[in-house]
XYZ file of C-alpha atoms in Angstrom:
329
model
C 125.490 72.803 141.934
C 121.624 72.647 141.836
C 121.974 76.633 140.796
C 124.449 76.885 138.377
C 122.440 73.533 136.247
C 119.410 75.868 136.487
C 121.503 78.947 135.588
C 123.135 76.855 132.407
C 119.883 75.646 131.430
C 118.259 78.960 131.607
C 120.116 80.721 129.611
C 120.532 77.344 127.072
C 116.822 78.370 126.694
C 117.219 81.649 126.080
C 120.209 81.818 123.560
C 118.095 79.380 121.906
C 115.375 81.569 121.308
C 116.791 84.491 120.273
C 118.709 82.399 117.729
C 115.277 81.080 116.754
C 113.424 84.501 116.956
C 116.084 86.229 114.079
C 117.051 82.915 112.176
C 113.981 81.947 111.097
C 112.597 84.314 109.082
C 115.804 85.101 107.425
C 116.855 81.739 106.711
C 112.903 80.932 105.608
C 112.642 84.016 103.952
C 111.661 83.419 100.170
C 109.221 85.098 97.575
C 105.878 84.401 97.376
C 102.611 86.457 97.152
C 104.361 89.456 95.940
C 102.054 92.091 94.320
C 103.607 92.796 90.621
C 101.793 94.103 87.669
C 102.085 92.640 84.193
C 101.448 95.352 81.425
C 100.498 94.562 77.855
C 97.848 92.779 75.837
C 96.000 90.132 77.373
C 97.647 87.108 75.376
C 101.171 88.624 76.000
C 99.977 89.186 79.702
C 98.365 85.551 79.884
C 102.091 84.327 78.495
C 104.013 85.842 81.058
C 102.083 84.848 84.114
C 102.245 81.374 83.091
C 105.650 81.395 82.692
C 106.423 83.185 86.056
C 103.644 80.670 87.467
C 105.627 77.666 85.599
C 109.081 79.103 87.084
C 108.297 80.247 90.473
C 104.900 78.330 91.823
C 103.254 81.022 93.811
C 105.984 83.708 94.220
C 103.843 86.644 92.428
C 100.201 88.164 92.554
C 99.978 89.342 89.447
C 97.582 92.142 88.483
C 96.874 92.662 84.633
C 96.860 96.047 83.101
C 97.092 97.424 79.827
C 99.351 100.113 79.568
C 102.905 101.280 81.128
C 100.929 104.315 83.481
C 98.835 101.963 85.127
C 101.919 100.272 85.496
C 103.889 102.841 87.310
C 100.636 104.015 89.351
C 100.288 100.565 91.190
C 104.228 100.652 91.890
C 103.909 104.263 93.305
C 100.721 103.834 95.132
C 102.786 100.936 96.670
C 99.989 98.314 95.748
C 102.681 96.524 93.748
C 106.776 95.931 94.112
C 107.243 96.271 90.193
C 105.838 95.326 87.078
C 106.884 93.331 83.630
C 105.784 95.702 80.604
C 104.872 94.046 77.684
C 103.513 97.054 75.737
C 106.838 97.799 73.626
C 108.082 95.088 71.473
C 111.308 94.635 73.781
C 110.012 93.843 77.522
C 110.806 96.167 80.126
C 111.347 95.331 83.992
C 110.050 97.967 86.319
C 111.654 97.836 89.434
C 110.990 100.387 93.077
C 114.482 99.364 95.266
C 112.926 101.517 97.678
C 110.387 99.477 98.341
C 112.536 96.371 98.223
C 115.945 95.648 97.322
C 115.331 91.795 97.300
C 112.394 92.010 95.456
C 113.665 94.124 92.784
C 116.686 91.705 92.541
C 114.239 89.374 91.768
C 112.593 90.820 89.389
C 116.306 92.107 87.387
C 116.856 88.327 87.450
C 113.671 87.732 85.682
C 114.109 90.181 82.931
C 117.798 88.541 82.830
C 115.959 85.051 82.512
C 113.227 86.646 80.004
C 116.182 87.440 77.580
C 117.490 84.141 77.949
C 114.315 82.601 76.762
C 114.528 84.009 73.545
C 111.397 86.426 74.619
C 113.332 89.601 73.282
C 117.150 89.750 72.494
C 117.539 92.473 75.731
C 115.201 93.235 78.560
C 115.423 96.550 79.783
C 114.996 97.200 83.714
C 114.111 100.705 85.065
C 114.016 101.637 89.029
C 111.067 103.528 88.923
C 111.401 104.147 93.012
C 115.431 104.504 93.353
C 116.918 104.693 96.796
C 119.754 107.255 97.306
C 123.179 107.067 95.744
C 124.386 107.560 99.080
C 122.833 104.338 100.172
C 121.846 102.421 97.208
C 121.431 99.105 99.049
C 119.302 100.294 101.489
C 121.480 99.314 104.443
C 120.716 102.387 106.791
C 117.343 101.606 106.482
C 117.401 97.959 107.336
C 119.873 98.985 109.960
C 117.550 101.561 111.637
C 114.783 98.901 112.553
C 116.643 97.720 115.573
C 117.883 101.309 117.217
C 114.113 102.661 116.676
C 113.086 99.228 118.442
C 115.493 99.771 121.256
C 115.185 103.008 121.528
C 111.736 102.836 122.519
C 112.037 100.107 125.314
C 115.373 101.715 126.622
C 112.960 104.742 126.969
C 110.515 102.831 128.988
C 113.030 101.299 130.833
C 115.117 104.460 132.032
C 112.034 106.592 132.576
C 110.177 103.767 134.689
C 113.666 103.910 136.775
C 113.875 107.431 136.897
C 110.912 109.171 136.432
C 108.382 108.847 139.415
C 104.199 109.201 138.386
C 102.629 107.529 135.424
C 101.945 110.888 134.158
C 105.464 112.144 133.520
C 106.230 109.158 132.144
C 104.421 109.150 129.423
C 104.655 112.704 129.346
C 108.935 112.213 129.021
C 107.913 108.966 126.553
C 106.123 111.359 124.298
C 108.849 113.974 124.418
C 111.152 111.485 123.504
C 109.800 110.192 120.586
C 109.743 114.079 119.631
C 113.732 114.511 119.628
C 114.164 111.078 119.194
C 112.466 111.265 115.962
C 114.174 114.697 114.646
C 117.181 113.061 115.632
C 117.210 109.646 114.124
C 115.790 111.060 110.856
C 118.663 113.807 111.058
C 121.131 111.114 110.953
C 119.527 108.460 108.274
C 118.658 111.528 106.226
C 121.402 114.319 106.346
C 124.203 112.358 107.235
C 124.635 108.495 105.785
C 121.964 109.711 103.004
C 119.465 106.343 103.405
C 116.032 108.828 103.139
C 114.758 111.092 101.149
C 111.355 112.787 101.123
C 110.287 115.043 103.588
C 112.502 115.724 106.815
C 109.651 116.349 109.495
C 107.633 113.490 107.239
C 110.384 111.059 107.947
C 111.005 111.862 111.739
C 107.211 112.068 112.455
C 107.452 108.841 111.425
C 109.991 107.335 113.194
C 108.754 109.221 116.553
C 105.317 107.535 115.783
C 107.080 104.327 116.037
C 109.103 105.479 118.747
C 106.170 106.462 120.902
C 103.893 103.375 120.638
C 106.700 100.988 121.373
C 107.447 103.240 124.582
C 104.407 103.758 125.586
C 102.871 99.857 125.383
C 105.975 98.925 127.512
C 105.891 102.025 130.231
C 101.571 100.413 130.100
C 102.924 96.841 131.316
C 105.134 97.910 133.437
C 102.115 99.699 135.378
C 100.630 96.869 135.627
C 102.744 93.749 135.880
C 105.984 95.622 137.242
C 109.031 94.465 135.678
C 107.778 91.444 134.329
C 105.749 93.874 132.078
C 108.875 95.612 131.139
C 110.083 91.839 130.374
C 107.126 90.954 128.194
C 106.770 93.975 126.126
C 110.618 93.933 125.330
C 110.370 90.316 124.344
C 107.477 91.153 122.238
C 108.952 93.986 120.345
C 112.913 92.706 119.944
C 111.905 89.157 119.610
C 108.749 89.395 117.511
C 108.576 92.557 115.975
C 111.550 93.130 114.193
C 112.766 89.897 113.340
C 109.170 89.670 111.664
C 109.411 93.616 110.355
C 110.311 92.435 107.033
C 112.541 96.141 107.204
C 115.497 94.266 105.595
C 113.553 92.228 102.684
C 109.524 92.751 102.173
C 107.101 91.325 104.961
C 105.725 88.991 101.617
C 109.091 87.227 101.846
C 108.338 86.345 105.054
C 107.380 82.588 105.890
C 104.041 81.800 106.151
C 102.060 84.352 108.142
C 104.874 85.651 109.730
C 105.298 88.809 107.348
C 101.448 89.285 108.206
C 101.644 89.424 111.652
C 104.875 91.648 111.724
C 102.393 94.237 109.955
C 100.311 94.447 112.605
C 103.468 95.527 115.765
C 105.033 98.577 115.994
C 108.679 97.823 114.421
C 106.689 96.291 111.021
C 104.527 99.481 110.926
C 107.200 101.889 111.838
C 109.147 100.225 108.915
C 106.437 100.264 106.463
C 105.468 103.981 107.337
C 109.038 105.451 107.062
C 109.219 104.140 103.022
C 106.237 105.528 102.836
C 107.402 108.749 103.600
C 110.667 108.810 102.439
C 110.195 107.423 99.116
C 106.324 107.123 98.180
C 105.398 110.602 99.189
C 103.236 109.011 101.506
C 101.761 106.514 99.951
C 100.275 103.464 101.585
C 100.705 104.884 104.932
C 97.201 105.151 106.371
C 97.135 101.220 107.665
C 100.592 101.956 109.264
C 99.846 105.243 110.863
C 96.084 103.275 112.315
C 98.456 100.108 113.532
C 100.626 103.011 115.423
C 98.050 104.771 116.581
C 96.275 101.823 117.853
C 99.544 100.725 119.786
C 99.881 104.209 121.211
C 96.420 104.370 122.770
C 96.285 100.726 124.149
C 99.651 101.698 126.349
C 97.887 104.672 126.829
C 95.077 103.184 128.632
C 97.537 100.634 129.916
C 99.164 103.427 131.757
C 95.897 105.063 132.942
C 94.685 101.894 134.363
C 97.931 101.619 135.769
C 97.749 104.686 137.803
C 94.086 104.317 138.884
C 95.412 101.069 140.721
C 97.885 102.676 142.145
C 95.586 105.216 143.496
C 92.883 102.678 144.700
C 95.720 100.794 146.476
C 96.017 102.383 149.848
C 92.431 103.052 150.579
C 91.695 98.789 150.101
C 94.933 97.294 151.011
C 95.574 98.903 154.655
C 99.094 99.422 156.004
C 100.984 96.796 158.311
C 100.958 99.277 161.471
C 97.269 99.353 160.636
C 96.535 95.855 160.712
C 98.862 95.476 164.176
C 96.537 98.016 165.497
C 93.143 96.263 164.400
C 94.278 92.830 165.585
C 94.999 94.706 169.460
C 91.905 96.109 168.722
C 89.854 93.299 168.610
């Protein structure tokens, strides 16, 4: 009886978490901190930020600029979701769905809410970063987080069961995240249509991803056995893509959530792959150095791994050797 209480409570815990882990941020998700532009002159600028301040308390960073190109730059550059352009007499709402399909929602009901005012009789939105009319809501993308998450730890998990020495591990790891890449890319891309860009851009991306999850988990399990395996997986599925912001932006994030999701392999991944697919590669250096960063830590995980391993039979002798020391003596 003492068992199956322990059992029932276990797992009590554990449903309980994972609820917790993808709940939260979804339920908590809202907008605030998001980088827009506001384009105009600086009383018509000074006007509109008030009035987004006045309507939604710190939802926006706003940067000023005077002209429509400066505009568009920021949005491309992916230094800003979208912009308000004042420059015309009727206001225009510049949106990039590809960089977010709930921010740019948010900004359509703006411009809806601008005409309302009495601010212009229309407001005119443009998508200045469409996603494909194969997938205009983005769902293959959002989708694709948790395979490119899973496929990484299943990769760990079946080589570290398969695979014997810490070099072909990593060696089948990296090989993985090769084909895995080309073939994940091959189906968002050429199949359901959620990419564009840059084929081998997209897939380099995704086996980037691919790799540093793999490789950080194949790292702990070197060292910590299983229970490495445990705490990278819990790491990455529980933390890393509920708090990848792949599905929203990581700014709609609670708190410092969207922040810290940044900074793991499913948020960079995520962040990387628009950059590819729709920015021509904008933005992506501080997703490529998280990646990288990932990649050499299990790396040198795995190394120091090994080098235990090694070390382990010259300082820990056998049993038969022991039996024979203690008759020995």
């Amino acid at each position: 009886m003492k068992q199956v209480t322990a059992t029932v409570g276990l797992l009590t815990v554990i449903i309980s978490v994972l609820l917790t882990a993808f709940a939260w941020p979804a339920v908590r998700s809202s907008v605030h901190d998001v980088p827009i532009a506001v384009a105009g002159p600086a009383p018509a600028v000074a006007q509109v930020t008030a009035a987004l301040e006045q309507r939604l308390p710190g939802a926006f960073d706003v940067t000023a600029v005077t002209g429509t190109a400066a505009a568009e730059r920021l949005i491309k550059d992916r230094e800003a979701y979208g912009a308000i352009d004042l420059t015309s007499g009727t206001p225009q709402v510049i949106t990039a769905s590809a960089a977010s399909t709930a921010v740019a929602q948010t900004l359509q009901a703006l411009g809806t809410a601008l005409a309302h005012e009495g601010q212009a009789p229309t407001t005119a939105v443009r998508d200045l970063a469409a996603l494909p009319t194969d997938d205009p809501r983005g769902a293959g993308l959002a989708a694709g987080a948790l395979p490119l998450v899973i496929g990484g730890i299943l990769a760990a998990v079946l080589l570290t069961a398969r695979v014997r020495g810490t070099g072909r591990r990593v060696a089948g790891a990296l090989a993985f995240a090769v084909t895995g890449g080309l073939a994940m890319a091959a189906i968002l891309q050429f199949w359901l249509g959620s990419l564009s860009g840059d084929y081998l851009a997209n897939a380099g991306a995704i086996g980037l991803a691919v790799a540093a999850t793999a490789l950080t988990v194949l790292g702990l399990e070197s060292l910590l056995g299983m229970a490495g395996v445990g705490i990278g997986a819990a790491t990455m599925m529980l933390i890393g893509n509920p708090l990848s912001g792949a599905a929203t932006a990581p700014q709609m994030l609670p708190g410092w959530s969207g922040a810290l999701g940044q900074l793991l392999p499913p948020g960079a991944g995520g962040s990387l792959l628009r950059s590819t697919a729709f920015f021509d590669g904008a933005a992506a250096t501080r997703p490529v150095i998280v990646l990288l960063a990932w990649l050499a830590v299990g790396a040198l995980l795995c190394l120091a791994g090994a080098m235990r391993a090694r070390r382990r039979p010259a300082t820990a002798p056998t049993e038969p050797a022991r039996e024979v020391a203690t008759a020995t003596a």
